[in-house]
PDB file of C-alpha atoms in Angstrom:
ATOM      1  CA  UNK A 278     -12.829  45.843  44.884  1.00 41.00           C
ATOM      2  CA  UNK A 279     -16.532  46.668  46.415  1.00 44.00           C
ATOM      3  CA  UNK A 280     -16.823  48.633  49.704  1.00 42.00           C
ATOM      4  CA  UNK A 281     -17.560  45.299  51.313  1.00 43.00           C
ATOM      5  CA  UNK A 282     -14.216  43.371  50.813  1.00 42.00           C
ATOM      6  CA  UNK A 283     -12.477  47.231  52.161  1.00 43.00           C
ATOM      7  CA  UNK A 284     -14.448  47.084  54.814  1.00 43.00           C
ATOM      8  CA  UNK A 285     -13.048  43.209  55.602  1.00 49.00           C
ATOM      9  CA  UNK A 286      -9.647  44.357  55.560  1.00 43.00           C
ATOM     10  CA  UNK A 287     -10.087  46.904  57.927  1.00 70.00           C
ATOM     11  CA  UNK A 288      -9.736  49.699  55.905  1.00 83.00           C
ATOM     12  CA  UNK A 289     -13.310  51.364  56.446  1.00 88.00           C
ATOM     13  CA  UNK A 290     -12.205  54.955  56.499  1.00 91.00           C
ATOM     14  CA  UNK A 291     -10.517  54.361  52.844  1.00 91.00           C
ATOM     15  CA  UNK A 292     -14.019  52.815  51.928  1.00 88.00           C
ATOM     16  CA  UNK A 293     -16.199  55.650  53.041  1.00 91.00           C
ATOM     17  CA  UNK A 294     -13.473  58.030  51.140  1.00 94.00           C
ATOM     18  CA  UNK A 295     -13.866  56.825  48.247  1.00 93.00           C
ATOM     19  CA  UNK A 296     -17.663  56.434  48.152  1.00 91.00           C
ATOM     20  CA  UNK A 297     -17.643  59.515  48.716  1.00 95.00           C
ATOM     21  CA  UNK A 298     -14.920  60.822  45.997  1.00 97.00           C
ATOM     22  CA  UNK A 299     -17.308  59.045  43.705  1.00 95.00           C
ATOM     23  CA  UNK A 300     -20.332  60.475  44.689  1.00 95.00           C
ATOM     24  CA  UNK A 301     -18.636  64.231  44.750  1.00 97.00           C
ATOM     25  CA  UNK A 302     -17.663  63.652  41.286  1.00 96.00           C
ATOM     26  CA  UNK A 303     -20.654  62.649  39.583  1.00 95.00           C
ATOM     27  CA  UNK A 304     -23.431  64.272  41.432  1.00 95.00           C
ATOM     28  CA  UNK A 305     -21.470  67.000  43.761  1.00 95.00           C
ATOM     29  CA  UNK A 306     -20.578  67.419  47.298  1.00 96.00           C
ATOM     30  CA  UNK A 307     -24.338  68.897  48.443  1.00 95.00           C
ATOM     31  CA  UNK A 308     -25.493  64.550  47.463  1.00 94.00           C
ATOM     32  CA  UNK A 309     -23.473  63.204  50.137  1.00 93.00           C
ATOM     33  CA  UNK A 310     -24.278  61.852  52.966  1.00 92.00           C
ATOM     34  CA  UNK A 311     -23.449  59.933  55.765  1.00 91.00           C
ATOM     35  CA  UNK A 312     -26.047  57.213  55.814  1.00 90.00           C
ATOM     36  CA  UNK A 313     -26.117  57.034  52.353  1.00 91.00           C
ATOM     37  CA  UNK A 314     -21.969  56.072  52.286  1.00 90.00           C
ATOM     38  CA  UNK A 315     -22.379  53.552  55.375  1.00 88.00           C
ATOM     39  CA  UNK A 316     -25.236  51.533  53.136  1.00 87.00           C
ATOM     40  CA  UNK A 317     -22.415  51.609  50.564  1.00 84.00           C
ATOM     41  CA  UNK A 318     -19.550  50.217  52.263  1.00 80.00           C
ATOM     42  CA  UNK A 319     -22.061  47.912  53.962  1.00 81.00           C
ATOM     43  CA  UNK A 320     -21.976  48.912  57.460  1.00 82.00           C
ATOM     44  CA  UNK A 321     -24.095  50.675  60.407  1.00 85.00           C
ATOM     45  CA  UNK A 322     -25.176  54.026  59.778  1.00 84.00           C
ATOM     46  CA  UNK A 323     -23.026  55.137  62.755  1.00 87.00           C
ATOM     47  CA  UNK A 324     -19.857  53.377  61.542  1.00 86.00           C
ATOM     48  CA  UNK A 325     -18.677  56.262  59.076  1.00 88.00           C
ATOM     49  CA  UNK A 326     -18.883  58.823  62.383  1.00 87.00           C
ATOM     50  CA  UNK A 327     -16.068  56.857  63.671  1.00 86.00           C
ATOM     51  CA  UNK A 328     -13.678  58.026  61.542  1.00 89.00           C
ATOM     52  CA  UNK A 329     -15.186  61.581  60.344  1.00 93.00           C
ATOM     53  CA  UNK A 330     -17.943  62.624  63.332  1.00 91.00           C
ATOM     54  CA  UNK A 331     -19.665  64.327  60.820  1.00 94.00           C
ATOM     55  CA  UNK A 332     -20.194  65.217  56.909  1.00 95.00           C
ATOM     56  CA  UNK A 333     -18.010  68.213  57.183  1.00 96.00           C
ATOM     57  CA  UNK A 334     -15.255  66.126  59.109  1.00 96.00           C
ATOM     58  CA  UNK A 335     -15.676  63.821  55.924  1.00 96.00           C
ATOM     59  CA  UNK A 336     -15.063  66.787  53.452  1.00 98.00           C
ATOM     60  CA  UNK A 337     -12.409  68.155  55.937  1.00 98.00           C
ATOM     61  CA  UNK A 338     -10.554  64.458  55.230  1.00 98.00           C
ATOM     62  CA  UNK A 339     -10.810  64.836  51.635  1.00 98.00           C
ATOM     63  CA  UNK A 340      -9.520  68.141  51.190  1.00 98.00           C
ATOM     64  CA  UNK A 341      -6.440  67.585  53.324  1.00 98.00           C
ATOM     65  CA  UNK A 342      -5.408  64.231  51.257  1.00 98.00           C
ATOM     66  CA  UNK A 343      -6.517  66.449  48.322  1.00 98.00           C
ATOM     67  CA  UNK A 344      -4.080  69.486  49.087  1.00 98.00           C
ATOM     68  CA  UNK A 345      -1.675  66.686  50.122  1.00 98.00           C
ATOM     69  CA  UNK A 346      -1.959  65.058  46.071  1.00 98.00           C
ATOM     70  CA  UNK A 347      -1.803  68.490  45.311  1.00 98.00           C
ATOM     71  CA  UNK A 348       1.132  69.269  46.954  1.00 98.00           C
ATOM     72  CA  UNK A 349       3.189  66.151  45.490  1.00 98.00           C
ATOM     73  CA  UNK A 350       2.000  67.053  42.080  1.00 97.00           C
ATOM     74  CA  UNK A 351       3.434  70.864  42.192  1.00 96.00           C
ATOM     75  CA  UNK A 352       6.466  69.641  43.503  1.00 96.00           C
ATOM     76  CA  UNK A 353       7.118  67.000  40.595  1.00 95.00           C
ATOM     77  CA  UNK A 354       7.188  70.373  38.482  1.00 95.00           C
ATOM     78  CA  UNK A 355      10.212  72.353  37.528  1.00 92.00           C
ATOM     79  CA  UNK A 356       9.302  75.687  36.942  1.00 89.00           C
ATOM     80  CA  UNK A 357       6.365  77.909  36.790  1.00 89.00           C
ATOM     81  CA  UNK A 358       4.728  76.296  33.637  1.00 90.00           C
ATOM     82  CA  UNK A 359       5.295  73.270  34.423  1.00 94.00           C
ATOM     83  CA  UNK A 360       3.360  73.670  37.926  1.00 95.00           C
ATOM     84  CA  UNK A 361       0.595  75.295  36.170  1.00 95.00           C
ATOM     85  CA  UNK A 362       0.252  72.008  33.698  1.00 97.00           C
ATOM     86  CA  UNK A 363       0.652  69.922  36.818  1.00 97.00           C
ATOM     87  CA  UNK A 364      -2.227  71.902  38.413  1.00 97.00           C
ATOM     88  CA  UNK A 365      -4.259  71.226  35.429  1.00 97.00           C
ATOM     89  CA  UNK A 366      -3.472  67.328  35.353  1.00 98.00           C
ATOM     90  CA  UNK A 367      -4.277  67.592  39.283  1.00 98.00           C
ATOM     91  CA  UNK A 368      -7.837  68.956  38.826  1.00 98.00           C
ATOM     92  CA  UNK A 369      -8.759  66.384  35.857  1.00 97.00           C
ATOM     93  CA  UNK A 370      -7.087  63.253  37.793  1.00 98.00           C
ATOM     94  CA  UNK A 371      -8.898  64.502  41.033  1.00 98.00           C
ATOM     95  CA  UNK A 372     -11.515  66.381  40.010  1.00 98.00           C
ATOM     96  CA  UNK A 373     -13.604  65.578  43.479  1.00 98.00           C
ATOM     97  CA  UNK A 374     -11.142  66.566  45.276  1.00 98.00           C
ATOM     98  CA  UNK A 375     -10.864  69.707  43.231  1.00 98.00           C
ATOM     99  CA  UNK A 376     -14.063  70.551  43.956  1.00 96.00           C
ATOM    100  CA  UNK A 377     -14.162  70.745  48.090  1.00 98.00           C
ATOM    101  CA  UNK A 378     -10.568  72.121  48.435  1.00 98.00           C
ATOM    102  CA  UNK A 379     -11.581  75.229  47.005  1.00 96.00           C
ATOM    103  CA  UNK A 380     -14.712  75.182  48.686  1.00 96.00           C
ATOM    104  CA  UNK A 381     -13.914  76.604  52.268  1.00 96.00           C
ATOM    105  CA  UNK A 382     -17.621  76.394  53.561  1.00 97.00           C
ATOM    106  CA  UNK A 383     -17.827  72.489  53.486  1.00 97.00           C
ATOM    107  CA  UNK A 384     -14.917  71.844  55.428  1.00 95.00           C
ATOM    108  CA  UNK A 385     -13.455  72.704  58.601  1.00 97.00           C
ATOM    109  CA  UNK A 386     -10.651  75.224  58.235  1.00 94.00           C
ATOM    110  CA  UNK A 387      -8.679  75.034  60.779  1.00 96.00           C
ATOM    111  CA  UNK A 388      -7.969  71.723  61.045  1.00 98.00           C
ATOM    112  CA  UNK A 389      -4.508  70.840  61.792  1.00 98.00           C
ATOM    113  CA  UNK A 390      -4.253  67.873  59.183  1.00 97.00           C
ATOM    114  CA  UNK A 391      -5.639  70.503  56.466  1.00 98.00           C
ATOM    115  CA  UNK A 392      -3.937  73.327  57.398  1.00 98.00           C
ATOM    116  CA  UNK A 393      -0.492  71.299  57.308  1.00 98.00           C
ATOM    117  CA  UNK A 394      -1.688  70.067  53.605  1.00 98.00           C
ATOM    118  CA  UNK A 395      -2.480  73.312  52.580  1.00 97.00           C
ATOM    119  CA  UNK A 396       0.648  74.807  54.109  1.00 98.00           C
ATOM    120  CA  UNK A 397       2.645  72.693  51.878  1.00 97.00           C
ATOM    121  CA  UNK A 398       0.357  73.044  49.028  1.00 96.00           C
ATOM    122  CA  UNK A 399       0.666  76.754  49.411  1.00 94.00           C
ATOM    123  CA  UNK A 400       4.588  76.791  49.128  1.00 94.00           C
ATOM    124  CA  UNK A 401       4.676  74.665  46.472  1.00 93.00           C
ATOM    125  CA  UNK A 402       2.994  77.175  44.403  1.00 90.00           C
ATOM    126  CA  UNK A 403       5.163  80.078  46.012  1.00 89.00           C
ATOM    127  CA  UNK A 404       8.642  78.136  44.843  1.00 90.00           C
ATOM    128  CA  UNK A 405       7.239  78.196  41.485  1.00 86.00           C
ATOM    129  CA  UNK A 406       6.684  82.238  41.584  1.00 86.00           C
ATOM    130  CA  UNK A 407       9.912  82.742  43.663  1.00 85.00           C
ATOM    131  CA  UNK A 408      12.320  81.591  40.234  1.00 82.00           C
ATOM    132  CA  UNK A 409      10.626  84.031  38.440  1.00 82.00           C
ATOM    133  CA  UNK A 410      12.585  87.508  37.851  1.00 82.00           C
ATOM    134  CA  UNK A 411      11.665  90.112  40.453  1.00 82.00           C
ATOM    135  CA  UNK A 412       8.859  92.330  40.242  1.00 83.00           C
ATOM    136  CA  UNK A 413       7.078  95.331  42.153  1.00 87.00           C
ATOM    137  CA  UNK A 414       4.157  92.757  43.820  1.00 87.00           C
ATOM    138  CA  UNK A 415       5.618  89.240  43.569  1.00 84.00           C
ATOM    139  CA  UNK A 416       2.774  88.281  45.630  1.00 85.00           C
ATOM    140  CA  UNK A 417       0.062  89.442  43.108  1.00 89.00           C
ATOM    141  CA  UNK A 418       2.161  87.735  40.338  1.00 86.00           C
ATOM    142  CA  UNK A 419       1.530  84.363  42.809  1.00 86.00           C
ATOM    143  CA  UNK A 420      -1.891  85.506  42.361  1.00 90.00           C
ATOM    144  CA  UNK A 421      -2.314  85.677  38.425  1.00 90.00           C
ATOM    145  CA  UNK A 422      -0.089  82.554  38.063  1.00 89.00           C
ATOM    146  CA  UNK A 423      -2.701  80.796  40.133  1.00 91.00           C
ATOM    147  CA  UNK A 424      -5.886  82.439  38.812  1.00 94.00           C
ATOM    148  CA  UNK A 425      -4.489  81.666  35.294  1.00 95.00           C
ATOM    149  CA  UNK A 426      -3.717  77.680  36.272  1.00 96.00           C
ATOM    150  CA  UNK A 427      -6.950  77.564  38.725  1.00 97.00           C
ATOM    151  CA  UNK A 428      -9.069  79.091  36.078  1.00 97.00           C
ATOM    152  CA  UNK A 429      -8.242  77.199  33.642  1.00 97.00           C
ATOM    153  CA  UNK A 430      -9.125  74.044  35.462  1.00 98.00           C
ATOM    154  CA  UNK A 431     -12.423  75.386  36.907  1.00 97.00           C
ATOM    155  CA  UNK A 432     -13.368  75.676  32.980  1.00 97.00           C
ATOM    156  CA  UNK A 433     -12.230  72.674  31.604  1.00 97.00           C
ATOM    157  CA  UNK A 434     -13.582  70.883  34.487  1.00 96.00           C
ATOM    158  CA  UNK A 435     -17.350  72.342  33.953  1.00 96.00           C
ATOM    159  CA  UNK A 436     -16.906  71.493  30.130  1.00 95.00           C
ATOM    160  CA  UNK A 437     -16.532  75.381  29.152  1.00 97.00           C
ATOM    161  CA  UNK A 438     -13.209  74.863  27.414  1.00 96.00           C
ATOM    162  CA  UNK A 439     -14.678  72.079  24.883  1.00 94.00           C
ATOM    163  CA  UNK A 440     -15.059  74.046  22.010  1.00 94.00           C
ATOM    164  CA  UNK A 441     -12.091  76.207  22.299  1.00 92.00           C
ATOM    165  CA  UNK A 442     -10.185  72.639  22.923  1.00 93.00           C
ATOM    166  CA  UNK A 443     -11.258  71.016  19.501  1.00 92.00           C
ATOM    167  CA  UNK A 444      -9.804  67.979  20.847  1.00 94.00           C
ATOM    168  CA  UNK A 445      -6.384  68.963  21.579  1.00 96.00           C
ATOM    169  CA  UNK A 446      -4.373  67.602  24.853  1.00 97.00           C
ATOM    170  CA  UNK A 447      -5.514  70.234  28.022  1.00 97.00           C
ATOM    171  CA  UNK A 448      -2.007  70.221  28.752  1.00 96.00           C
ATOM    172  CA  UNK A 449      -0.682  71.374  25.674  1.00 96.00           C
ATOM    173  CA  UNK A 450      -3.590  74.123  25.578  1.00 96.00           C
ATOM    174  CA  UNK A 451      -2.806  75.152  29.069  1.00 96.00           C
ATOM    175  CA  UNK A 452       1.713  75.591  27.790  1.00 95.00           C
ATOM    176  CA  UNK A 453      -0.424  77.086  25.034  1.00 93.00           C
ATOM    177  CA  UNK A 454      -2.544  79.941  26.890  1.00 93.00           C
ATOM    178  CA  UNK A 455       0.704  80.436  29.104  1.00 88.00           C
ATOM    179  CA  UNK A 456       3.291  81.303  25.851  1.00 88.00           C
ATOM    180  CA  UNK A 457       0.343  83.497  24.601  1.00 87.00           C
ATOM    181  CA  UNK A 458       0.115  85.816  27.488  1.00 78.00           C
ATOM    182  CA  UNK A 459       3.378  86.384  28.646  1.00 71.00           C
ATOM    183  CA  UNK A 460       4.964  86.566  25.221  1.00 65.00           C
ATOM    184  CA  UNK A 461       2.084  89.406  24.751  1.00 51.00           C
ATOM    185  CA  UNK A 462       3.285  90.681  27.672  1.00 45.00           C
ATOM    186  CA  UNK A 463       6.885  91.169  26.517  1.00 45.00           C
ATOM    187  CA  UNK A 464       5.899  92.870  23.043  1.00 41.00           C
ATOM    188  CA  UNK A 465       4.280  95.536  25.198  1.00 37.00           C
TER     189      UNK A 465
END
């Protein structure tokens, strides 16, 4: 369906979204622009302004619907693992919105739609922690559950994991990395 016939049906802000979720993913969030998504869906230069005001209201938008994904996807997930896979299938099925969630200076943080998103985002990660046995800092284990998962992502996204892939399922590699580190955890 082209940005035209959306447009028709009234849907102009889901147009101008996803323009721009194209253009974030193959040439980055610093190539958009305003105009440049109006000439795409076909419509005034002002039209887009509408519905976001401004770039950064645009990149606001997408990072709330992308903590929103985000949010559905971790709680799909049964346990810790599991959320870290699903946070891995997240960033490859989404990887624009990947990109400006985690990138607090494009957007506006403390908008109420994003903060809601990443509210629930945030506690869907937490539930995943919280089944976990106790420990001393359960809030720094939150933290290397998600720098394992987020890094991960970040470096299969930017192509750094190909080699070390050799082809296998990201999933698999990411249950993989998981089993590796906390059964060397135990033997210790």
């Amino acid at each position: 369906m082209t940005s035209d016939r959306a447009y028709h049906h009234g849907d102009l802000r889901r147009a101008v979204l996803t323009a721009a979720l194209d253009v974030i993913r193959t040439e980055g969030p610093a190539a958009l622009s305003l105009r440049d998504l109006a000439r795409r869906a076909g419509v005034s230069h002002a039209a887009p302004a509408h519905h976001f005001k401004d770039r950064t209201g645009l990149l606001t938008a997408i990072a709330a619907e992308g903590y929103a994904l985000f949010a559905d996807a971790l709680a799909a997930a049964p346990d810790l693992r599991e959320r870290g896979v699903a946070y891995v299938r997240f960033a490859r099925a989404h990887p624009a919105h990947f990109q400006v969630m985690f990138q607090p200076d494009l957007h506006r943080t403390d908008d109420p739609d994003l903060l809601a998103a990443k509210a629930r985002a945030t506690t869907e990660l937490r539930a995943g922690v919280a089944r976990l046995p106790p420990t001393d800092n359960p809030r720094l284990t939150g933290v290397a559950a998600w720098s394992l998962a987020h890094g991960f992502a970040t470096l299969l996204l930017s192509g750094n994991l190909d080699d070390a892939m050799g082809g296998r399922d990201p999933e698999e590699v990411f249950r993989l990395v998981g089993r590796l580190l906390f059964n060397a955890g135990d033997a210790t």
